Amino acid sequence: DTAVSQTPKYLVTQMGNDKSIKCEQNLGHDTMYWYKQDSKKFLKIMFSYNNKELIINETVPNRFSPKSPDKAHLNLHINSLELGDSAVYFCASSPGQGRTTGELFFGEGSRLTVL
Amino acid sequence: AQSVTQLDSQVPVFEEAPVELRCNYSSSVSVYLFWYVQYPNQGLQLLLKYLSGSTLVKGINGFEAEFNKSQTSFHLRKPSVHISDTAEYFCAVSWNSGGYQKVTFGTGTKLQVIP
């Protein structure tokens, strides 16, 4: 059983389209994250939810909207896709407030290519 | 603010030779330290972590790292590398901020093992 799973693994789409990436974790963790990894492999935090509550919201365009229906799921919806959105998006989780050292458990990534 | 510096973006090394990947951090608060490995087209996985105690930490796949508080370093070492160690390596620090653990990553070091 995969601990942190993301779908889809690959996304190829045209500029201006809307797309979603889904993430699920079966580790019983309270906190989930979205990271963006650019072509130079730099990892940047985008959002974090703790038990469905948004706790980190970095400077990210409003076109990106996370949603956490429950603490095991975190989705990312992107509107009006732009070329610069092309990247690998990683979902991660950690045990949660008071129970974590900051160790992160990552999914396999979703590679988004905007044409 | 906390930051992580990985000075070497690429490190080529011959198979069975030793390797050291350097990581320096800057922080005004107490931090935990991590090394993650990312194999091609995969997510990040934890290699090892320093939380407290012995400054020499052993991880998976024969890797170890030494925490040096005076030099604010956490360099990763392996005495004899294998082709399968070819990957991107990320150093990270975490700290408590407002009850939550925040994490920042270095820019990564690509280890290229030459046969």
PDB file of C-alpha atoms in Angstrom:
ATOM      1  CA  ASP A   1       0.000   0.000   0.000  1.00  0.00           C
ATOM      2  CA  THR A   2       1.442   3.344  -1.064  1.00  0.00           C
ATOM      3  CA  ALA A   3       1.666   5.721   1.900  1.00  0.00           C
ATOM      4  CA  VAL A   4       1.207   8.982  -0.019  1.00  0.00           C
ATOM      5  CA  SER A   5      -0.330   8.604  -3.451  1.00  0.00           C
ATOM      6  CA  GLN A   6      -0.948  11.229  -6.099  1.00  0.00           C
ATOM      7  CA  THR A   7      -2.938  11.155  -9.287  1.00  0.00           C
ATOM      8  CA  PRO A   8      -2.330  11.665 -12.070  1.00  0.00           C
ATOM      9  CA  LYS A   9       1.392  11.018 -12.359  1.00  0.00           C
ATOM     10  CA  TYR A  10       1.594  12.893 -15.668  1.00  0.00           C
ATOM     11  CA  LEU A  11      -0.496  15.760 -17.004  1.00  0.00           C
ATOM     12  CA  VAL A  12      -0.058  17.373 -20.404  1.00  0.00           C
ATOM     13  CA  THR A  13      -2.406  20.213 -21.210  1.00  0.00           C
ATOM     14  CA  GLN A  14      -2.828  23.446 -23.137  1.00  0.00           C
ATOM     15  CA  MET A  15      -2.414  26.959 -21.777  1.00  0.00           C
ATOM     16  CA  GLY A  16      -5.625  28.329 -20.358  1.00  0.00           C
ATOM     17  CA  ASN A  17      -7.038  24.974 -19.298  1.00  0.00           C
ATOM     18  CA  ASP A  18      -7.973  24.000 -15.741  1.00  0.00           C
ATOM     19  CA  LYS A  19      -6.581  20.873 -14.101  1.00  0.00           C
ATOM     20  CA  SER A  20      -6.633  19.106 -10.745  1.00  0.00           C
ATOM     21  CA  ILE A  21      -4.200  16.870  -8.896  1.00  0.00           C
ATOM     22  CA  LYS A  22      -5.344  14.617  -6.094  1.00  0.00           C
ATOM     23  CA  CYS A  23      -3.424  13.330  -3.097  1.00  0.00           C
ATOM     24  CA  GLU A  24      -4.265  10.765  -0.479  1.00  0.00           C
ATOM     25  CA  GLN A  25      -2.270   9.499   2.502  1.00  0.00           C
ATOM     26  CA  ASN A  26      -2.934   6.405   4.582  1.00  0.00           C
ATOM     27  CA  LEU A  27      -0.411   7.157   7.320  1.00  0.00           C
ATOM     28  CA  GLY A  28      -2.914   8.674   9.711  1.00  0.00           C
ATOM     29  CA  HIS A  29      -1.109  12.018   9.517  1.00  0.00           C
ATOM     30  CA  ASP A  30      -2.807  15.294  10.334  1.00  0.00           C
ATOM     31  CA  THR A  31      -0.739  17.596   8.121  1.00  0.00           C
ATOM     32  CA  MET A  32      -0.469  17.605   4.340  1.00  0.00           C
ATOM     33  CA  TYR A  33       1.483  19.790   1.939  1.00  0.00           C
ATOM     34  CA  TRP A  34       1.839  20.775  -1.685  1.00  0.00           C
ATOM     35  CA  TYR A  35       5.336  21.469  -2.980  1.00  0.00           C
ATOM     36  CA  LYS A  36       6.362  22.657  -6.417  1.00  0.00           C
ATOM     37  CA  GLN A  37       9.639  21.452  -7.894  1.00  0.00           C
ATOM     38  CA  ASP A  38      10.878  23.454 -10.853  1.00  0.00           C
ATOM     39  CA  SER A  39      13.176  22.375 -13.669  1.00  0.00           C
ATOM     40  CA  LYS A  40      16.224  23.159 -11.537  1.00  0.00           C
ATOM     41  CA  LYS A  41      14.924  20.795  -8.841  1.00  0.00           C
ATOM     42  CA  PHE A  42      14.245  23.640  -6.413  1.00  0.00           C
ATOM     43  CA  LEU A  43      11.505  22.701  -3.937  1.00  0.00           C
ATOM     44  CA  LYS A  44       9.079  25.389  -2.887  1.00  0.00           C
ATOM     45  CA  ILE A  45       6.286  25.011  -0.354  1.00  0.00           C
ATOM     46  CA  MET A  46       2.925  26.131  -1.687  1.00  0.00           C
ATOM     47  CA  PHE A  47       0.308  25.146   0.862  1.00  0.00           C
ATOM     48  CA  SER A  48      -0.128  23.167   4.033  1.00  0.00           C
ATOM     49  CA  TYR A  49      -3.235  21.907   5.754  1.00  0.00           C
ATOM     50  CA  ASN A  50      -3.504  20.615   9.288  1.00  0.00           C
ATOM     51  CA  ASN A  51      -6.609  18.542   9.891  1.00  0.00           C
ATOM     52  CA  LYS A  52      -8.430  20.298   7.024  1.00  0.00           C
ATOM     53  CA  GLU A  53      -7.377  23.770   8.160  1.00  0.00           C
ATOM     54  CA  LEU A  54      -5.091  25.875   5.936  1.00  0.00           C
ATOM     55  CA  ILE A  55      -1.962  26.742   7.915  1.00  0.00           C
ATOM     56  CA  ILE A  56       0.570  27.686   5.252  1.00  0.00           C
ATOM     57  CA  ASN A  57      -0.295  29.696   2.179  1.00  0.00           C
ATOM     58  CA  GLU A  58       2.843  30.928   0.496  1.00  0.00           C
ATOM     59  CA  THR A  59       2.899  33.528  -2.236  1.00  0.00           C
ATOM     60  CA  VAL A  60       1.110  31.535  -4.869  1.00  0.00           C
ATOM     61  CA  PRO A  61      -1.138  32.929  -7.631  1.00  0.00           C
ATOM     62  CA  ASN A  62      -4.849  32.832  -6.895  1.00  0.00           C
ATOM     63  CA  ARG A  63      -5.207  30.454  -9.832  1.00  0.00           C
ATOM     64  CA  PHE A  64      -4.018  27.736  -7.453  1.00  0.00           C
ATOM     65  CA  SER A  65      -6.654  26.556  -5.018  1.00  0.00           C
ATOM     66  CA  PRO A  66      -6.075  23.732  -2.553  1.00  0.00           C
ATOM     67  CA  LYS A  67      -8.871  21.812  -0.967  1.00  0.00           C
ATOM     68  CA  SER A  68      -8.820  19.309   1.875  1.00  0.00           C
ATOM     69  CA  PRO A  69     -12.101  17.386   2.195  1.00  0.00           C
ATOM     70  CA  ASP A  70     -10.689  15.407   5.123  1.00  0.00           C
ATOM     71  CA  LYS A  71      -7.302  15.051   6.766  1.00  0.00           C
ATOM     72  CA  ALA A  72      -6.321  12.135   4.527  1.00  0.00           C
ATOM     73  CA  HIS A  73      -6.894  14.014   1.274  1.00  0.00           C
ATOM     74  CA  LEU A  74      -5.491  17.181  -0.232  1.00  0.00           C
ATOM     75  CA  ASN A  75      -6.298  18.272  -3.768  1.00  0.00           C
ATOM     76  CA  LEU A  76      -4.851  21.040  -5.886  1.00  0.00           C
ATOM     77  CA  HIS A  77      -6.866  22.769  -8.561  1.00  0.00           C
ATOM     78  CA  ILE A  78      -5.183  25.072 -11.044  1.00  0.00           C
ATOM     79  CA  ASN A  79      -7.161  27.489 -13.200  1.00  0.00           C
ATOM     80  CA  SER A  80      -6.059  29.134 -16.438  1.00  0.00           C
ATOM     81  CA  LEU A  81      -2.820  27.240 -16.713  1.00  0.00           C
ATOM     82  CA  GLU A  82       0.280  29.132 -17.836  1.00  0.00           C
ATOM     83  CA  LEU A  83       3.568  27.917 -19.303  1.00  0.00           C
ATOM     84  CA  GLY A  84       5.342  28.751 -16.027  1.00  0.00           C
ATOM     85  CA  ASP A  85       3.139  26.300 -14.166  1.00  0.00           C
ATOM     86  CA  SER A  86       5.010  23.430 -15.791  1.00  0.00           C
ATOM     87  CA  ALA A  87       6.713  21.615 -12.924  1.00  0.00           C
ATOM     88  CA  VAL A  88       6.514  18.546 -10.747  1.00  0.00           C
ATOM     89  CA  TYR A  89       4.033  18.931  -7.931  1.00  0.00           C
ATOM     90  CA  PHE A  90       4.651  16.881  -4.812  1.00  0.00           C
ATOM     91  CA  CYS A  91       2.220  16.065  -2.092  1.00  0.00           C
ATOM     92  CA  ALA A  92       3.674  15.314   1.335  1.00  0.00           C
ATOM     93  CA  SER A  93       2.416  14.581   4.814  1.00  0.00           C
ATOM     94  CA  SER A  94       3.669  14.692   8.383  1.00  0.00           C
ATOM     95  CA  PRO A  95       2.189  13.517  11.688  1.00  0.00           C
ATOM     96  CA  GLY A  96       0.924  16.938  12.722  1.00  0.00           C
ATOM     97  CA  GLN A  97       1.094  19.610  15.352  1.00  0.00           C
ATOM     98  CA  GLY A  98       2.962  18.504  18.456  1.00  0.00           C
ATOM     99  CA  ARG A  99       3.737  15.091  16.988  1.00  0.00           C
ATOM    100  CA  THR A 100       6.213  15.880  14.257  1.00  0.00           C
ATOM    101  CA  THR A 101       9.882  16.679  13.863  1.00  0.00           C
ATOM    102  CA  GLY A 102       9.247  18.091  10.420  1.00  0.00           C
ATOM    103  CA  GLU A 103      10.048  14.816   8.695  1.00  0.00           C
ATOM    104  CA  LEU A 104       8.047  14.699   5.488  1.00  0.00           C
ATOM    105  CA  PHE A 105       6.615  11.722   3.630  1.00  0.00           C
ATOM    106  CA  PHE A 106       6.389  12.422  -0.087  1.00  0.00           C
ATOM    107  CA  GLY A 107       4.264  11.128  -2.896  1.00  0.00           C
ATOM    108  CA  GLU A 108       5.748  10.181  -6.253  1.00  0.00           C
ATOM    109  CA  GLY A 109       4.959  13.531  -7.811  1.00  0.00           C
ATOM    110  CA  SER A 110       2.689  14.755 -10.599  1.00  0.00           C
ATOM    111  CA  ARG A 111       4.529  16.113 -13.622  1.00  0.00           C
ATOM    112  CA  LEU A 112       2.543  18.909 -15.223  1.00  0.00           C
ATOM    113  CA  THR A 113       3.470  20.071 -18.700  1.00  0.00           C
ATOM    114  CA  VAL A 114       1.696  23.111 -20.091  1.00  0.00           C
ATOM    115  CA  LEU A 115       1.968  23.567 -23.869  1.00  0.00           C
TER     116      LEU A 115
ATOM    117  CA  ALA B   1      14.895  33.301   8.920  1.00  0.00           C
ATOM    118  CA  GLN B   2      16.232  29.809   8.524  1.00  0.00           C
ATOM    119  CA  SER B   3      18.145  28.840   5.390  1.00  0.00           C
ATOM    120  CA  VAL B   4      20.047  25.909   3.949  1.00  0.00           C
ATOM    121  CA  THR B   5      22.990  26.082   1.584  1.00  0.00           C
ATOM    122  CA  GLN B   6      24.189  23.229  -0.548  1.00  0.00           C
ATOM    123  CA  LEU B   7      27.238  24.669  -2.231  1.00  0.00           C
ATOM    124  CA  ASP B   8      27.755  21.878  -4.735  1.00  0.00           C
ATOM    125  CA  SER B   9      25.099  21.594  -7.404  1.00  0.00           C
ATOM    126  CA  GLN B  10      26.780  18.549  -8.952  1.00  0.00           C
ATOM    127  CA  VAL B  11      29.274  16.060  -7.584  1.00  0.00           C
ATOM    128  CA  PRO B  12      30.770  13.486  -9.971  1.00  0.00           C
ATOM    129  CA  VAL B  13      32.510  10.569  -8.293  1.00  0.00           C
ATOM    130  CA  PHE B  14      33.832   7.227  -9.470  1.00  0.00           C
ATOM    131  CA  GLU B  15      32.157   4.041  -8.343  1.00  0.00           C
ATOM    132  CA  GLU B  16      33.555   2.673  -5.058  1.00  0.00           C
ATOM    133  CA  ALA B  17      35.133   6.040  -4.204  1.00  0.00           C
ATOM    134  CA  PRO B  18      34.080   7.979  -1.071  1.00  0.00           C
ATOM    135  CA  VAL B  19      31.846  11.017  -1.325  1.00  0.00           C
ATOM    136  CA  GLU B  20      30.887  13.980   0.828  1.00  0.00           C
ATOM    137  CA  LEU B  21      27.926  16.218   0.046  1.00  0.00           C
ATOM    138  CA  ARG B  22      28.057  19.491   1.898  1.00  0.00           C
ATOM    139  CA  CYS B  23      25.235  21.222   3.730  1.00  0.00           C
ATOM    140  CA  ASN B  24      25.395  24.370   5.813  1.00  0.00           C
ATOM    141  CA  TYR B  25      22.480  25.986   7.548  1.00  0.00           C
ATOM    142  CA  SER B  26      21.681  29.275   9.175  1.00  0.00           C
ATOM    143  CA  SER B  27      19.215  29.551  12.012  1.00  0.00           C
ATOM    144  CA  SER B  28      18.453  31.712  15.034  1.00  0.00           C
ATOM    145  CA  VAL B  29      16.424  28.919  16.646  1.00  0.00           C
ATOM    146  CA  SER B  30      16.891  25.263  17.377  1.00  0.00           C
ATOM    147  CA  VAL B  31      16.466  23.086  14.298  1.00  0.00           C
ATOM    148  CA  TYR B  32      16.211  19.485  13.240  1.00  0.00           C
ATOM    149  CA  LEU B  33      18.248  18.418  10.219  1.00  0.00           C
ATOM    150  CA  PHE B  34      17.461  15.999   7.423  1.00  0.00           C
ATOM    151  CA  TRP B  35      18.880  14.530   4.257  1.00  0.00           C
ATOM    152  CA  TYR B  36      16.510  13.280   1.563  1.00  0.00           C
ATOM    153  CA  VAL B  37      17.285  11.429  -1.659  1.00  0.00           C
ATOM    154  CA  GLN B  38      15.347  11.743  -4.898  1.00  0.00           C
ATOM    155  CA  TYR B  39      15.912   9.079  -7.527  1.00  0.00           C
ATOM    156  CA  PRO B  40      14.963   9.959 -11.127  1.00  0.00           C
ATOM    157  CA  ASN B  41      11.229  10.400 -11.602  1.00  0.00           C
ATOM    158  CA  GLN B  42      10.477   9.604  -7.993  1.00  0.00           C
ATOM    159  CA  GLY B  43       9.522  11.470  -4.852  1.00  0.00           C
ATOM    160  CA  LEU B  44      11.865  12.336  -2.021  1.00  0.00           C
ATOM    161  CA  GLN B  45      12.613   9.768   0.639  1.00  0.00           C
ATOM    162  CA  LEU B  46      14.342  10.220   3.950  1.00  0.00           C
ATOM    163  CA  LEU B  47      17.983   9.150   4.138  1.00  0.00           C
ATOM    164  CA  LEU B  48      18.657  10.203   7.701  1.00  0.00           C
ATOM    165  CA  LYS B  49      17.871  12.808  10.328  1.00  0.00           C
ATOM    166  CA  TYR B  50      19.452  14.533  13.283  1.00  0.00           C
ATOM    167  CA  LEU B  51      17.139  15.360  16.148  1.00  0.00           C
ATOM    168  CA  SER B  52      19.415  15.289  19.185  1.00  0.00           C
ATOM    169  CA  GLY B  53      22.076  13.175  20.862  1.00  0.00           C
ATOM    170  CA  SER B  54      25.019  11.692  19.015  1.00  0.00           C
ATOM    171  CA  THR B  55      26.228  14.034  16.323  1.00  0.00           C
ATOM    172  CA  LEU B  56      27.037  11.159  13.970  1.00  0.00           C
ATOM    173  CA  VAL B  57      23.874   9.863  12.388  1.00  0.00           C
ATOM    174  CA  LYS B  58      23.616   6.733  10.283  1.00  0.00           C
ATOM    175  CA  GLY B  59      21.001   6.346   7.605  1.00  0.00           C
ATOM    176  CA  ILE B  60      19.889   3.992   4.912  1.00  0.00           C
ATOM    177  CA  ASN B  61      22.053   2.670   2.070  1.00  0.00           C
ATOM    178  CA  GLY B  62      25.308   3.147   4.011  1.00  0.00           C
ATOM    179  CA  PHE B  63      25.063   6.924   4.286  1.00  0.00           C
ATOM    180  CA  GLU B  64      25.966   8.873   7.398  1.00  0.00           C
ATOM    181  CA  ALA B  65      26.051  12.535   8.366  1.00  0.00           C
ATOM    182  CA  GLU B  66      27.711  14.532  11.085  1.00  0.00           C
ATOM    183  CA  PHE B  67      26.068  17.449  12.819  1.00  0.00           C
ATOM    184  CA  ASN B  68      28.551  20.196  13.642  1.00  0.00           C
ATOM    185  CA  LYS B  69      26.925  22.940  15.662  1.00  0.00           C
ATOM    186  CA  SER B  70      29.905  25.282  15.710  1.00  0.00           C
ATOM    187  CA  GLN B  71      30.232  25.158  11.934  1.00  0.00           C
ATOM    188  CA  THR B  72      26.457  24.925  11.399  1.00  0.00           C
ATOM    189  CA  SER B  73      27.024  22.034   9.039  1.00  0.00           C
ATOM    190  CA  PHE B  74      25.435  18.673   8.383  1.00  0.00           C
ATOM    191  CA  HIS B  75      27.556  17.039   5.686  1.00  0.00           C
ATOM    192  CA  LEU B  76      26.533  13.718   4.177  1.00  0.00           C
ATOM    193  CA  ARG B  77      29.123  11.005   3.557  1.00  0.00           C
ATOM    194  CA  LYS B  78      29.420   7.548   2.130  1.00  0.00           C
ATOM    195  CA  PRO B  79      32.711   5.610   2.166  1.00  0.00           C
ATOM    196  CA  SER B  80      32.096   3.776  -1.116  1.00  0.00           C
ATOM    197  CA  VAL B  81      29.438   4.772  -3.629  1.00  0.00           C
ATOM    198  CA  HIS B  82      27.563   2.542  -6.001  1.00  0.00           C
ATOM    199  CA  ILE B  83      26.035   3.298  -9.383  1.00  0.00           C
ATOM    200  CA  SER B  84      22.606   3.072  -7.749  1.00  0.00           C
ATOM    201  CA  ASP B  85      23.467   6.084  -5.552  1.00  0.00           C
ATOM    202  CA  THR B  86      23.146   8.357  -8.584  1.00  0.00           C
ATOM    203  CA  ALA B  87      20.370  10.722  -7.527  1.00  0.00           C
ATOM    204  CA  GLU B  88      19.577  14.214  -6.271  1.00  0.00           C
ATOM    205  CA  TYR B  89      20.237  14.806  -2.582  1.00  0.00           C
ATOM    206  CA  PHE B  90      18.492  17.469  -0.529  1.00  0.00           C
ATOM    207  CA  CYS B  91      19.424  18.835   2.857  1.00  0.00           C
ATOM    208  CA  ALA B  92      16.584  20.295   4.918  1.00  0.00           C
ATOM    209  CA  VAL B  93      16.005  21.967   8.258  1.00  0.00           C
ATOM    210  CA  SER B  94      12.849  22.147  10.312  1.00  0.00           C
ATOM    211  CA  TRP B  95      11.956  24.418  13.195  1.00  0.00           C
ATOM    212  CA  ASN B  96       8.965  25.201  15.324  1.00  0.00           C
ATOM    213  CA  SER B  97       7.015  28.288  14.384  1.00  0.00           C
ATOM    214  CA  GLY B  98       3.735  29.069  16.070  1.00  0.00           C
ATOM    215  CA  GLY B  99       3.258  25.463  17.133  1.00  0.00           C
ATOM    216  CA  TYR B 100       3.911  24.050  13.652  1.00  0.00           C
ATOM    217  CA  GLN B 101       7.107  22.590  12.214  1.00  0.00           C
ATOM    218  CA  LYS B 102       8.258  24.540   9.194  1.00  0.00           C
ATOM    219  CA  VAL B 103      10.688  23.050   6.700  1.00  0.00           C
ATOM    220  CA  THR B 104      13.068  24.593   4.237  1.00  0.00           C
ATOM    221  CA  PHE B 105      15.138  22.709   1.683  1.00  0.00           C
ATOM    222  CA  GLY B 106      18.502  23.335   0.119  1.00  0.00           C
ATOM    223  CA  THR B 107      18.780  23.600  -3.648  1.00  0.00           C
ATOM    224  CA  GLY B 108      19.945  20.009  -4.001  1.00  0.00           C
ATOM    225  CA  THR B 109      23.164  18.274  -5.052  1.00  0.00           C
ATOM    226  CA  LYS B 110      23.194  15.909  -7.983  1.00  0.00           C
ATOM    227  CA  LEU B 111      25.451  12.948  -7.264  1.00  0.00           C
ATOM    228  CA  GLN B 112      26.703  11.339 -10.469  1.00  0.00           C
ATOM    229  CA  VAL B 113      28.441   8.026  -9.940  1.00  0.00           C
ATOM    230  CA  ILE B 114      30.759   7.179 -12.810  1.00  0.00           C
ATOM    231  CA  PRO B 115      31.356   3.508 -13.608  1.00  0.00           C
TER     232      PRO B 115
END
